[in-house]
mmCIF file with all atom_site columns, C-alpha atoms in Angstrom:
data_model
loop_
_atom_site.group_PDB
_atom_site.id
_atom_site.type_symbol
_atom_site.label_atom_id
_atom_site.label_alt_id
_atom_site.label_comp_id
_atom_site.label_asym_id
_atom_site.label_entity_id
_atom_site.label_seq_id
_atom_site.pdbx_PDB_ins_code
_atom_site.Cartn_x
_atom_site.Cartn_y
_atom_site.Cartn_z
_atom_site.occupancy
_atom_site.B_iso_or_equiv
_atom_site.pdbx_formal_charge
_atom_site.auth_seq_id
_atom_site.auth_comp_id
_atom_site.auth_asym_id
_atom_site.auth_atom_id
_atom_site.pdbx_PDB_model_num
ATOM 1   C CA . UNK A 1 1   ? -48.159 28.551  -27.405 1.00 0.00 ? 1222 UNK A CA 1
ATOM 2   C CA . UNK A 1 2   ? -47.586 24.751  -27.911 1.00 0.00 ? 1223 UNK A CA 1
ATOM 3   C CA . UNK A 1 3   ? -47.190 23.371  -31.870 1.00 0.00 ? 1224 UNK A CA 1
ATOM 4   C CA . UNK A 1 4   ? -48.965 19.813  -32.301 1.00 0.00 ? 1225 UNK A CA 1
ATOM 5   C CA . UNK A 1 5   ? -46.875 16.869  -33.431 1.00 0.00 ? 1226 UNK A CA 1
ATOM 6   C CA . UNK A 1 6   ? -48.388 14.937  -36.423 1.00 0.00 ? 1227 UNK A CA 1
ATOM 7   C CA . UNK A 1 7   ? -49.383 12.429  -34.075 1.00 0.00 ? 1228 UNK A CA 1
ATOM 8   C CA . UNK A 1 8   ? -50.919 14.867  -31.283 1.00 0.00 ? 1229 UNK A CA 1
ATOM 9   C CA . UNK A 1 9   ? -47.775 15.904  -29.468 1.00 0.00 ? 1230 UNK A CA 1
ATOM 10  C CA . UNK A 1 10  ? -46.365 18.961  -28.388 1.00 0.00 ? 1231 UNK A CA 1
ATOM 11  C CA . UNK A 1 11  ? -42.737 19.811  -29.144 1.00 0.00 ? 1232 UNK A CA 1
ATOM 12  C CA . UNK A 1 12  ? -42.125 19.800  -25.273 1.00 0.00 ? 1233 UNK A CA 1
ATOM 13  C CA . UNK A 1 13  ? -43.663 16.167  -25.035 1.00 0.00 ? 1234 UNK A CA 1
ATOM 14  C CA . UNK A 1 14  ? -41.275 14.731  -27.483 1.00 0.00 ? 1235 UNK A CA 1
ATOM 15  C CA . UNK A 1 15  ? -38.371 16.572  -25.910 1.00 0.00 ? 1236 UNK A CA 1
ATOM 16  C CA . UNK A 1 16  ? -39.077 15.126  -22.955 1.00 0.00 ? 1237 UNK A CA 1
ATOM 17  C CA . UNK A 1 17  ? -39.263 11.473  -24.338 1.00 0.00 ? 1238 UNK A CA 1
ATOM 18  C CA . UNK A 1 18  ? -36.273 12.005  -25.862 1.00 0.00 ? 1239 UNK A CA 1
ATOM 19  C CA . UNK A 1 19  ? -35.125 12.836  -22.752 1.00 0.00 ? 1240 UNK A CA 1
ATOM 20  C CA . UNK A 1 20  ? -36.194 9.835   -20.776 1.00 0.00 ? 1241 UNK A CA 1
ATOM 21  C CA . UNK A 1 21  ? -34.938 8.002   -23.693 1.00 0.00 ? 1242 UNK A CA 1
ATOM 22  C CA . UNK A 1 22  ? -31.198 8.964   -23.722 1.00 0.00 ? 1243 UNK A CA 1
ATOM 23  C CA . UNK A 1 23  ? -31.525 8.501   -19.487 1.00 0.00 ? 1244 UNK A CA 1
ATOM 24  C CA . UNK A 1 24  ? -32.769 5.081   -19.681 1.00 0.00 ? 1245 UNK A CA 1
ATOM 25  C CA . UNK A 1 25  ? -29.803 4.230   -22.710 1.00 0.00 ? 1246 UNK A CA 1
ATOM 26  C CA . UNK A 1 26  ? -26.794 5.687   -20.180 1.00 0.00 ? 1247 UNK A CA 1
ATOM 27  C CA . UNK A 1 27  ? -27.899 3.440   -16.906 1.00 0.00 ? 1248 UNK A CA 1
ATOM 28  C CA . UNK A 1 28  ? -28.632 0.112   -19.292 1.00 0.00 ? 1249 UNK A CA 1
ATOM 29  C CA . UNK A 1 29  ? -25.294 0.565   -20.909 1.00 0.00 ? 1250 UNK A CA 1
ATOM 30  C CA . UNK A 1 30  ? -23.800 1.419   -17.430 1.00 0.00 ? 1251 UNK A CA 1
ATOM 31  C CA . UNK A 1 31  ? -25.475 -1.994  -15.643 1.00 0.00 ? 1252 UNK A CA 1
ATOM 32  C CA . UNK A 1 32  ? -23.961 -3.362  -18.940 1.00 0.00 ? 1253 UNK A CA 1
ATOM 33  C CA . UNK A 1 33  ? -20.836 -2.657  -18.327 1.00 0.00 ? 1254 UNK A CA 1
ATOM 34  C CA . UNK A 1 34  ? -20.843 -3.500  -14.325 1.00 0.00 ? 1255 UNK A CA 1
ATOM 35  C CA . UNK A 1 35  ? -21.964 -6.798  -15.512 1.00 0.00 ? 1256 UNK A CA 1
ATOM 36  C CA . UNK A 1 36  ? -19.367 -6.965  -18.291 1.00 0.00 ? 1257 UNK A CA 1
ATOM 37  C CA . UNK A 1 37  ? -16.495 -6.186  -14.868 1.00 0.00 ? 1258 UNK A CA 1
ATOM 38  C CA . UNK A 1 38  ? -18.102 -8.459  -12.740 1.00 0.00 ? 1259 UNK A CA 1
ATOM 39  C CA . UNK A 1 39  ? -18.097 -11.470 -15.566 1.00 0.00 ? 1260 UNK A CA 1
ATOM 40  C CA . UNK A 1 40  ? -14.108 -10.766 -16.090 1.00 0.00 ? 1261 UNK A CA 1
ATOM 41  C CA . UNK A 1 41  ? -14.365 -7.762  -18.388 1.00 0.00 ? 1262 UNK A CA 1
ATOM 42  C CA . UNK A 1 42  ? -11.484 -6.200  -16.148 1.00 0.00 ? 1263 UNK A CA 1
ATOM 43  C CA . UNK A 1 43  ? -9.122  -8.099  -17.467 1.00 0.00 ? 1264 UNK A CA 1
ATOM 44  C CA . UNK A 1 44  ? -8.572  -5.304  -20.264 1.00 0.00 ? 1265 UNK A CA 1
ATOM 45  C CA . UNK A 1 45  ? -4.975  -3.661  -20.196 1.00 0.00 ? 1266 UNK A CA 1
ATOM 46  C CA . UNK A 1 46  ? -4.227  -6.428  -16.803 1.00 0.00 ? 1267 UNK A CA 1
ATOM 47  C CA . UNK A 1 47  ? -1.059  -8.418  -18.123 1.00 0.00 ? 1268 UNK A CA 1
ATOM 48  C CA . UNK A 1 48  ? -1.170  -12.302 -18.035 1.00 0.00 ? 1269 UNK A CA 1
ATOM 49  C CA . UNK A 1 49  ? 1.656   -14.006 -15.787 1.00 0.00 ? 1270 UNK A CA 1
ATOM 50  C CA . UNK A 1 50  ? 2.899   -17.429 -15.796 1.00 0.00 ? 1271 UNK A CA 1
ATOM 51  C CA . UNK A 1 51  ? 3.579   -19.282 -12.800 1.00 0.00 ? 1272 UNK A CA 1
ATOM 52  C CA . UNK A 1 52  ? 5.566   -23.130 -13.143 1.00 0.00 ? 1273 UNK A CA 1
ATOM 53  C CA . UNK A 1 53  ? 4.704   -25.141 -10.061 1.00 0.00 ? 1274 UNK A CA 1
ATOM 54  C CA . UNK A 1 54  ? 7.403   -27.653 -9.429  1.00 0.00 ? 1275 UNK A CA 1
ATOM 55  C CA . UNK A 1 55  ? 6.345   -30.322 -6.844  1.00 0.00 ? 1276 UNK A CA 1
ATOM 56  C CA . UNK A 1 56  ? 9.556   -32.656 -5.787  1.00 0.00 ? 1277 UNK A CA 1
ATOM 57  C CA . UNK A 1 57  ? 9.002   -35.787 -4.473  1.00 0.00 ? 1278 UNK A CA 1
ATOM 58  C CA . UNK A 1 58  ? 7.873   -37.202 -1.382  1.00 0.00 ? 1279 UNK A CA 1
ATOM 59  C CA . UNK A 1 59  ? 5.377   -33.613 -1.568  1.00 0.00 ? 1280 UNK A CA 1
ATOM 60  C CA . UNK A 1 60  ? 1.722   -33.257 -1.663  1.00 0.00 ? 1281 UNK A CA 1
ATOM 61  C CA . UNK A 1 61  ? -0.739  -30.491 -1.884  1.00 0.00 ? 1282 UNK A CA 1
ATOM 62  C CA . UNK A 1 62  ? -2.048  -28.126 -4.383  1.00 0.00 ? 1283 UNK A CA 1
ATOM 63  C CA . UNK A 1 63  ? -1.895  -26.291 -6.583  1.00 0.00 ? 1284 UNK A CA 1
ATOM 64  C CA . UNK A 1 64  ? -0.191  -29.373 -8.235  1.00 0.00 ? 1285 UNK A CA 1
ATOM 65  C CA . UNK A 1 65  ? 2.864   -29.229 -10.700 1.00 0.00 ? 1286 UNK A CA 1
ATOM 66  C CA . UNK A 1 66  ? 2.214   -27.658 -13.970 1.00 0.00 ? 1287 UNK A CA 1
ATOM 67  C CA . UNK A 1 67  ? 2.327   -24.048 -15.445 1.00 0.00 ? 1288 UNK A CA 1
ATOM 68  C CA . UNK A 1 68  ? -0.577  -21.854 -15.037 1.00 0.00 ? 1289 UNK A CA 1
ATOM 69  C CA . UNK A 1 69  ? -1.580  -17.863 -16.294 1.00 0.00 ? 1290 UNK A CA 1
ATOM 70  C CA . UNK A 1 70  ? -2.958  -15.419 -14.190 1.00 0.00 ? 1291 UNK A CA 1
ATOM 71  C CA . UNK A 1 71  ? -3.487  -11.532 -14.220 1.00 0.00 ? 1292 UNK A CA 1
ATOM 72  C CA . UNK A 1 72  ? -1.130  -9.251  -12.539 1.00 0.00 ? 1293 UNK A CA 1
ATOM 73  C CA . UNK A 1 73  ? -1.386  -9.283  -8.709  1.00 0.00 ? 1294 UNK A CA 1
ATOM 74  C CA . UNK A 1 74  ? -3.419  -12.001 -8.278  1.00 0.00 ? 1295 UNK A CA 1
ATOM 75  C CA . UNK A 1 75  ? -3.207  -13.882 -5.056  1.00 0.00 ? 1296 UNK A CA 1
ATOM 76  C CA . UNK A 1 76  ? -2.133  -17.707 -5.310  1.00 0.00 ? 1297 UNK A CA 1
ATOM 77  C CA . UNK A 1 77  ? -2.565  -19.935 -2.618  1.00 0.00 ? 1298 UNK A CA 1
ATOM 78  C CA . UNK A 1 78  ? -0.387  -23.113 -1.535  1.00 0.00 ? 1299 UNK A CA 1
ATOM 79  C CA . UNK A 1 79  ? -0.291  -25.545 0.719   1.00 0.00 ? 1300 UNK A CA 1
ATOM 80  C CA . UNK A 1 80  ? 1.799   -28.773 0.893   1.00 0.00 ? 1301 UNK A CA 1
ATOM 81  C CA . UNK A 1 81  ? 2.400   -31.634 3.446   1.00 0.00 ? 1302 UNK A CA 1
ATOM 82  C CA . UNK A 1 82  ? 5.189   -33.978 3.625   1.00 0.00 ? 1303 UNK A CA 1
ATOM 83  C CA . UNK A 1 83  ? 4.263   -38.006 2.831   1.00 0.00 ? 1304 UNK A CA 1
ATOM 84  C CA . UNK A 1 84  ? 6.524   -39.182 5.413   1.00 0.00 ? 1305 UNK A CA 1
ATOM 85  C CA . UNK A 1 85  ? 4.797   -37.266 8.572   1.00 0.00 ? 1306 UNK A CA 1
ATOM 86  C CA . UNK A 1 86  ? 8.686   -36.823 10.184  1.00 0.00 ? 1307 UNK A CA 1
ATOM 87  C CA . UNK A 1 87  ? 9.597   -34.709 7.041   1.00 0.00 ? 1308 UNK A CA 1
ATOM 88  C CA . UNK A 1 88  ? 9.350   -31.181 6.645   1.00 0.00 ? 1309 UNK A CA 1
ATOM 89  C CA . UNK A 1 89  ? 8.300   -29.211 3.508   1.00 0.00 ? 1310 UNK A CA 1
ATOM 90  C CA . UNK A 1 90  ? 9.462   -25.706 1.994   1.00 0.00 ? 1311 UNK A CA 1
ATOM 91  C CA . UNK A 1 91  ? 8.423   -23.621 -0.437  1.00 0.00 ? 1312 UNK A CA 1
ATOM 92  C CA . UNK A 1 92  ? 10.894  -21.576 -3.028  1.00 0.00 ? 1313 UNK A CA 1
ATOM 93  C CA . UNK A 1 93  ? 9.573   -18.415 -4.765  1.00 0.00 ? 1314 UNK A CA 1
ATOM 94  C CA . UNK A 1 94  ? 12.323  -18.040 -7.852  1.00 0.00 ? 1315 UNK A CA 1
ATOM 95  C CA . UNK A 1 95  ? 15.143  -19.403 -5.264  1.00 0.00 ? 1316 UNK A CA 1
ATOM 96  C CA . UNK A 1 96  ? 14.087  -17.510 -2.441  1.00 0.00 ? 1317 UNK A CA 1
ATOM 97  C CA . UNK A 1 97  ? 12.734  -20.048 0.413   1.00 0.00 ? 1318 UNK A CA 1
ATOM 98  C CA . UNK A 1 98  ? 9.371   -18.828 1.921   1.00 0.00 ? 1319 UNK A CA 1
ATOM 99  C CA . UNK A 1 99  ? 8.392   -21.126 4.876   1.00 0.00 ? 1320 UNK A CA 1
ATOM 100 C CA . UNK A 1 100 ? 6.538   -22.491 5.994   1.00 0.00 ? 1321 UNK A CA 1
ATOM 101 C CA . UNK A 1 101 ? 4.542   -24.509 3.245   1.00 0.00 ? 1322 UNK A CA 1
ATOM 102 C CA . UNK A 1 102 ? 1.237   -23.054 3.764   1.00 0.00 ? 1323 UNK A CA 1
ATOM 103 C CA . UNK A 1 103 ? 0.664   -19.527 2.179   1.00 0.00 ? 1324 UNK A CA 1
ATOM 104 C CA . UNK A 1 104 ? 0.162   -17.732 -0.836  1.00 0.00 ? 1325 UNK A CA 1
ATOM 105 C CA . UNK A 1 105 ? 2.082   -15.423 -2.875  1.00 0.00 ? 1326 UNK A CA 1
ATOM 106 C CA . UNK A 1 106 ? 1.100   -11.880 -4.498  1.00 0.00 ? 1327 UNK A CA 1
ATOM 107 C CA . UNK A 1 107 ? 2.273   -11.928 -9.045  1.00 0.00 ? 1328 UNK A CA 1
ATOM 108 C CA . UNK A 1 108 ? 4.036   -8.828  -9.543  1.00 0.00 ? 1329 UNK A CA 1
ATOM 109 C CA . UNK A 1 109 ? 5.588   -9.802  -13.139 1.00 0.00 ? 1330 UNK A CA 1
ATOM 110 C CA . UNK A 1 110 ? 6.054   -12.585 -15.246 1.00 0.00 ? 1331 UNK A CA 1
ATOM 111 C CA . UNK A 1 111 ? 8.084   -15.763 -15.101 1.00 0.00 ? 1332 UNK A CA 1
ATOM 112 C CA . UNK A 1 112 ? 7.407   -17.254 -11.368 1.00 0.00 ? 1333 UNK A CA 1
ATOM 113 C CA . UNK A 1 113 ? 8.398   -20.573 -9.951  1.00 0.00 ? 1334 UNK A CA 1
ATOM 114 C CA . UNK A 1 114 ? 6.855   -22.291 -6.864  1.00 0.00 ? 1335 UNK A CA 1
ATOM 115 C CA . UNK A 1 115 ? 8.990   -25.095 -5.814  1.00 0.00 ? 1336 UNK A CA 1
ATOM 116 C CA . UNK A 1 116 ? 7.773   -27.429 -2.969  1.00 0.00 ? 1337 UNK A CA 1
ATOM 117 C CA . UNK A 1 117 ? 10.341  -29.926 -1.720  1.00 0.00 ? 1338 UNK A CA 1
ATOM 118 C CA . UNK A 1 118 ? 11.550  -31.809 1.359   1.00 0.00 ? 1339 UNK A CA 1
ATOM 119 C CA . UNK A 1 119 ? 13.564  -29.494 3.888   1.00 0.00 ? 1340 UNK A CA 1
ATOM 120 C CA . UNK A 1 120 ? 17.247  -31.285 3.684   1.00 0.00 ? 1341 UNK A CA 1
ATOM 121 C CA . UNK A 1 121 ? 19.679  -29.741 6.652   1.00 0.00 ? 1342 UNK A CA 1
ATOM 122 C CA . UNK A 1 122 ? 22.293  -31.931 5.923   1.00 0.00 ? 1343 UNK A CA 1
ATOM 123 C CA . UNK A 1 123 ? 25.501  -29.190 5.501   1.00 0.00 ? 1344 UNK A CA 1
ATOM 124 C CA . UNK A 1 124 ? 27.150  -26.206 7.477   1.00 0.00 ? 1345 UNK A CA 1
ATOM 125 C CA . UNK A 1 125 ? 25.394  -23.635 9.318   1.00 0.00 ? 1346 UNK A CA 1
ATOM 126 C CA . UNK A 1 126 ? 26.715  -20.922 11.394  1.00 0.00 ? 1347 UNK A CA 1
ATOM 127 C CA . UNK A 1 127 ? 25.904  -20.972 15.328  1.00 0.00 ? 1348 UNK A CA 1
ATOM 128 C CA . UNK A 1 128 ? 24.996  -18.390 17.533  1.00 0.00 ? 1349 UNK A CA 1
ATOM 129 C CA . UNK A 1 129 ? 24.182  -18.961 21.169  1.00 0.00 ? 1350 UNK A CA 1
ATOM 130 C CA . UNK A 1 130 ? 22.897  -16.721 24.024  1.00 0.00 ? 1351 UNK A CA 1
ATOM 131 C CA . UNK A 1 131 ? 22.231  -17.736 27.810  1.00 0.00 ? 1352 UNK A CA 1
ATOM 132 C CA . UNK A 1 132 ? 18.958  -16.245 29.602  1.00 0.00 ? 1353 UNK A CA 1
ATOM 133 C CA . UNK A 1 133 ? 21.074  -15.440 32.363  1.00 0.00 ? 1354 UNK A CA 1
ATOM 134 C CA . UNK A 1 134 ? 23.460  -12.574 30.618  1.00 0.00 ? 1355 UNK A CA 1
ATOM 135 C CA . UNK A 1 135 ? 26.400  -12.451 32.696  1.00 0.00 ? 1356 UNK A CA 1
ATOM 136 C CA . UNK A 1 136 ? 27.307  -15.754 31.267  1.00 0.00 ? 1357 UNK A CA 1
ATOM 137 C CA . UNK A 1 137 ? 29.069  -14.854 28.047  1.00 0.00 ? 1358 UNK A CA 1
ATOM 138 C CA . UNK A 1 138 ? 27.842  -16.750 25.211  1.00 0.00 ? 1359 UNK A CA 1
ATOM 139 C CA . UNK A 1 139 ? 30.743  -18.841 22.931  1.00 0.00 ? 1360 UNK A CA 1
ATOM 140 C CA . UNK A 1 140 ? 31.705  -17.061 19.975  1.00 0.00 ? 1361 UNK A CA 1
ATOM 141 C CA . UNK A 1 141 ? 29.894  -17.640 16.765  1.00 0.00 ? 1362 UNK A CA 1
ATOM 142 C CA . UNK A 1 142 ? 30.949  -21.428 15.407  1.00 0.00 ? 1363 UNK A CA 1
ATOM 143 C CA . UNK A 1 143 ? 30.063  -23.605 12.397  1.00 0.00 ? 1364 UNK A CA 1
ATOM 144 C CA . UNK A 1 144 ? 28.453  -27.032 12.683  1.00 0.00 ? 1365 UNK A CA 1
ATOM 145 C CA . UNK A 1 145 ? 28.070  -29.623 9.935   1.00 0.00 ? 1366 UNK A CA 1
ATOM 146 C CA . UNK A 1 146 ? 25.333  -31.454 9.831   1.00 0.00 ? 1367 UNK A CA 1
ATOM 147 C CA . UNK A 1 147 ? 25.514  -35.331 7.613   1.00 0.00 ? 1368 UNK A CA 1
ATOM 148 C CA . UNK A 1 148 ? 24.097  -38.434 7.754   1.00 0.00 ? 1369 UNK A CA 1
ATOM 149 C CA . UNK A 1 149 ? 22.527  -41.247 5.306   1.00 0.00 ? 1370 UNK A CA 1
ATOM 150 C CA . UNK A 1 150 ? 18.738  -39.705 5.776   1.00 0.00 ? 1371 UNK A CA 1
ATOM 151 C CA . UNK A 1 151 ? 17.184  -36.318 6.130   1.00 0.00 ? 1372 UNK A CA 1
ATOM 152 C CA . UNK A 1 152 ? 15.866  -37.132 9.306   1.00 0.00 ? 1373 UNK A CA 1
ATOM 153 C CA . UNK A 1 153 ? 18.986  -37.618 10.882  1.00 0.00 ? 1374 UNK A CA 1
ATOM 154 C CA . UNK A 1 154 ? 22.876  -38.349 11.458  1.00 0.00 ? 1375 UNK A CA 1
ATOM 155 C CA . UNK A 1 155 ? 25.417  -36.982 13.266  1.00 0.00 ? 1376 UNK A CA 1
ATOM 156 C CA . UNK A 1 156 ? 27.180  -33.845 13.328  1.00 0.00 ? 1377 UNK A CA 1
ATOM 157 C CA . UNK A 1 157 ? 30.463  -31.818 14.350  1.00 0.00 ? 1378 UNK A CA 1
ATOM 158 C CA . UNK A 1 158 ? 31.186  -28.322 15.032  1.00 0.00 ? 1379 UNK A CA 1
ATOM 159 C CA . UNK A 1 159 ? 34.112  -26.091 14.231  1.00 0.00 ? 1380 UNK A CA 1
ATOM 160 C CA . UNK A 1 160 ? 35.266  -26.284 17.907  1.00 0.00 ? 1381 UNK A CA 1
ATOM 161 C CA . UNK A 1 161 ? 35.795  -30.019 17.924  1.00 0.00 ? 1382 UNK A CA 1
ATOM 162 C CA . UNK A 1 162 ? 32.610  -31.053 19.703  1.00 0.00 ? 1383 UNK A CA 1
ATOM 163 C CA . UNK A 1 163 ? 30.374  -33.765 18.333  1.00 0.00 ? 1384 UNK A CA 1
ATOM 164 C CA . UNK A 1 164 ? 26.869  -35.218 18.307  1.00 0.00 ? 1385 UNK A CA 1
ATOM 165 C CA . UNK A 1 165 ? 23.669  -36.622 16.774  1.00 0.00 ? 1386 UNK A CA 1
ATOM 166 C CA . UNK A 1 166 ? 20.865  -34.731 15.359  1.00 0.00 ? 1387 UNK A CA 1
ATOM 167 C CA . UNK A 1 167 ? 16.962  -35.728 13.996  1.00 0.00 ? 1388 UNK A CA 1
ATOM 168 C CA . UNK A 1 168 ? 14.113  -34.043 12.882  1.00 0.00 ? 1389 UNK A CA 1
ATOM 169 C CA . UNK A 1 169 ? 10.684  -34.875 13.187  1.00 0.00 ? 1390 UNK A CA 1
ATOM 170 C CA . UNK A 1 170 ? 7.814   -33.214 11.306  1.00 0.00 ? 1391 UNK A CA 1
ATOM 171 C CA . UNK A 1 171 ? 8.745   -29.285 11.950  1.00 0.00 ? 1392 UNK A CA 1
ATOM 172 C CA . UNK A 1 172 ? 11.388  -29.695 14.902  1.00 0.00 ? 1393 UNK A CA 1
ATOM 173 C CA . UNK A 1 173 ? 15.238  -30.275 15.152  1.00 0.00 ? 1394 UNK A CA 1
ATOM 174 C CA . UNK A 1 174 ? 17.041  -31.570 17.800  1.00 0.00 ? 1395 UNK A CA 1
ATOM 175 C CA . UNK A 1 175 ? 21.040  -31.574 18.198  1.00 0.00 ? 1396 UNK A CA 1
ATOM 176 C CA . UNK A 1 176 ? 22.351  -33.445 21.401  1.00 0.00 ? 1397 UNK A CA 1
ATOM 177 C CA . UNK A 1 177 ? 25.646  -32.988 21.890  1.00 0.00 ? 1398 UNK A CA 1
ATOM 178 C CA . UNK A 1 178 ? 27.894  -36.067 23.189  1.00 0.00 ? 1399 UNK A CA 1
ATOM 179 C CA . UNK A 1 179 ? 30.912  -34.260 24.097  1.00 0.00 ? 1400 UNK A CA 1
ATOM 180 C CA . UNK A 1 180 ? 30.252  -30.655 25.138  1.00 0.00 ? 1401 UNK A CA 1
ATOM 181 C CA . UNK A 1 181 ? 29.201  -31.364 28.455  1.00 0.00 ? 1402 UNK A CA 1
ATOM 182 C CA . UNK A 1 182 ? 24.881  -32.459 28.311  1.00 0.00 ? 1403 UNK A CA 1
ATOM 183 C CA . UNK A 1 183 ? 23.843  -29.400 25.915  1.00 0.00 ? 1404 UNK A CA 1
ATOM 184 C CA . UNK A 1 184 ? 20.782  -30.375 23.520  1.00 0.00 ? 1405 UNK A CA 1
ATOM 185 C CA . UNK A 1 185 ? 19.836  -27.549 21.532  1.00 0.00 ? 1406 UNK A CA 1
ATOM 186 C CA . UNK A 1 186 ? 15.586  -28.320 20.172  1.00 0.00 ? 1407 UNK A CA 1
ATOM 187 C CA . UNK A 1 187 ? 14.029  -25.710 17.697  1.00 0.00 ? 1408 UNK A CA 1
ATOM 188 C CA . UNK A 1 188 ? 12.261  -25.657 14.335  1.00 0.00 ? 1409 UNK A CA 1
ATOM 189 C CA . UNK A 1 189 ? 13.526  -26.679 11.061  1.00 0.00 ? 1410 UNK A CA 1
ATOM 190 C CA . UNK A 1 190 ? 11.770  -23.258 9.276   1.00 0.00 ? 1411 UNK A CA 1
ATOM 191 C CA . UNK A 1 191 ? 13.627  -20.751 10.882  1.00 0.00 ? 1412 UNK A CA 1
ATOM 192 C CA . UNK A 1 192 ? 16.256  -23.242 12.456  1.00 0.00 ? 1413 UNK A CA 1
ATOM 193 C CA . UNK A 1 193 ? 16.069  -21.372 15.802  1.00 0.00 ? 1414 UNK A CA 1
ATOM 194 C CA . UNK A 1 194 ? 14.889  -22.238 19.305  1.00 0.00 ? 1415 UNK A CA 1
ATOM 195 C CA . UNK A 1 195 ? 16.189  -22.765 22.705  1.00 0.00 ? 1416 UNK A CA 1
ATOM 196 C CA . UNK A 1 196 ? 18.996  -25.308 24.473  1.00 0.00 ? 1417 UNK A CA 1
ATOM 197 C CA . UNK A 1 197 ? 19.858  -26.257 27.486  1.00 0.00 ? 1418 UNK A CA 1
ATOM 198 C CA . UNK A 1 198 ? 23.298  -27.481 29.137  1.00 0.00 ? 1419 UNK A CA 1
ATOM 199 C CA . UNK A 1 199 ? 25.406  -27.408 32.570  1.00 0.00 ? 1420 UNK A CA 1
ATOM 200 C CA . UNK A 1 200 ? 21.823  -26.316 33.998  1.00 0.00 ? 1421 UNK A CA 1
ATOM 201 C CA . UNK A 1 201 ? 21.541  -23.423 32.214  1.00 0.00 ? 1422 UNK A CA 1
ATOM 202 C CA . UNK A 1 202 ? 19.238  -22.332 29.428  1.00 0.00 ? 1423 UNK A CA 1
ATOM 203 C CA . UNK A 1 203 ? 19.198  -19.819 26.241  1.00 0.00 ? 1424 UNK A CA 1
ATOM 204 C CA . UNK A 1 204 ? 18.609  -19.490 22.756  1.00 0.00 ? 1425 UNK A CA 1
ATOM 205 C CA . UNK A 1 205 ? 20.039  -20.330 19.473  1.00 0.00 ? 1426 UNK A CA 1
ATOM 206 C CA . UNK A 1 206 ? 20.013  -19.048 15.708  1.00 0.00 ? 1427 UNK A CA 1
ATOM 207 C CA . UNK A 1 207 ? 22.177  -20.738 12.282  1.00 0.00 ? 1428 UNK A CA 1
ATOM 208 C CA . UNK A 1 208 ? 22.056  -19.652 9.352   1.00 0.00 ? 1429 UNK A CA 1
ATOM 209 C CA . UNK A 1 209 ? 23.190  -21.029 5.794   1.00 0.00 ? 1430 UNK A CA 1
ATOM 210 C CA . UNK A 1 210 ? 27.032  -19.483 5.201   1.00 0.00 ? 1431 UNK A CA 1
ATOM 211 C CA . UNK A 1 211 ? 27.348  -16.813 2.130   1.00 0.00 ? 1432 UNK A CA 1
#
């Protein structure tokens, strides 16, 4: 047998508003709270990281020089361009050259530097050659130094005594040697790899910075 409410209403009828009640509080305060995420609320308990953007001159692009914050593992994007069209731009995460100057770059803790600046291969870099055809054996591994008024270009000498004159423009190198025989080695200025070619024969070439 059902008791009457005051007002008309069985015991079970208020239970069940009550019920409805606490139902409808639980999936406001849950689209509350997706709306709270979605408007930045997850920032709770996510660290703030600071990243100092150092663009050098003759550099453009974005995001421009200045220090910003931004959660943990947030994805930054860059992208620079030379001013002079024949130069070539890198891109240093705390030292460490990423290349080329279009990416983006994942914050895993606190402190980060972008630097975007002109590619300079003026200096020594260590030589290794191989020939397509393989029974030719390839010259040791030799140093050439690369110098000159301009970052686009001078002349150079290797550790064997051979000479020549090198240039860039935009993203490719190209080292023509006046001495050992008609060898002209043509890569990229990234990676500083590509092919050459010399006494008709072809092959491939790496250097690398010395330790």
């Amino acid at each position: 047998m059902s008791i009457k409410s005051g007002k008309g209403e069985t015991d079970m009828d208020s239970r069940t508003k009550r019920k409805l009640s606490l139902r409808f509080g639980f999936w406001a305060g849950a689209a509350a709270l997706l709306a709270f995420l979605a408007a930045g609320g997850c920032r709770i308990g996510i660290p703030d990281y600071t990243l100092t953007v150092v663009v050098e001159d003759g550099v453009t692009g974005t995001p421009e020089a200045g220090q910003y914050v931004y959660q943990e593992l947030t994805t930054v994007d860059f992208d620079y361009e030379a001013v002079n069209p024949l130069h070539s731009v890198e891109v240093m995460i705390n030292g460490i050259k990423r290349s080329p100057a279009t990416g983006s770059v994942v914050l895993y803790g606190d402190g980060y530097e972008l630097r975007a600046r002109l590619i300079d291969l003026r200096g020594d870099w260590k030589m290794t050659l191989a020939y397509n055809d393989e029974e030719i054996p390839a010259p040791g591994e030799f140093t050439i130094t690369l110098s000159g008024p301009d970052i686009v270009g001078g002349t150079f000498t290797d550790s064997r005594g051979f000479t020549g004159v090198w240039s860039t423009s935009s993203d490719t190198v190209t080292l023509t040697y006046d001495a050992w025989f008609d060898y002209v080695l043509t890569g990229e200025v990234y990676g500083m790899k590509g092919t050459f070619t010399g006494e008709e024969l072809t092959g491939t070439w790496t250097a690398v910075r010395p330790e």
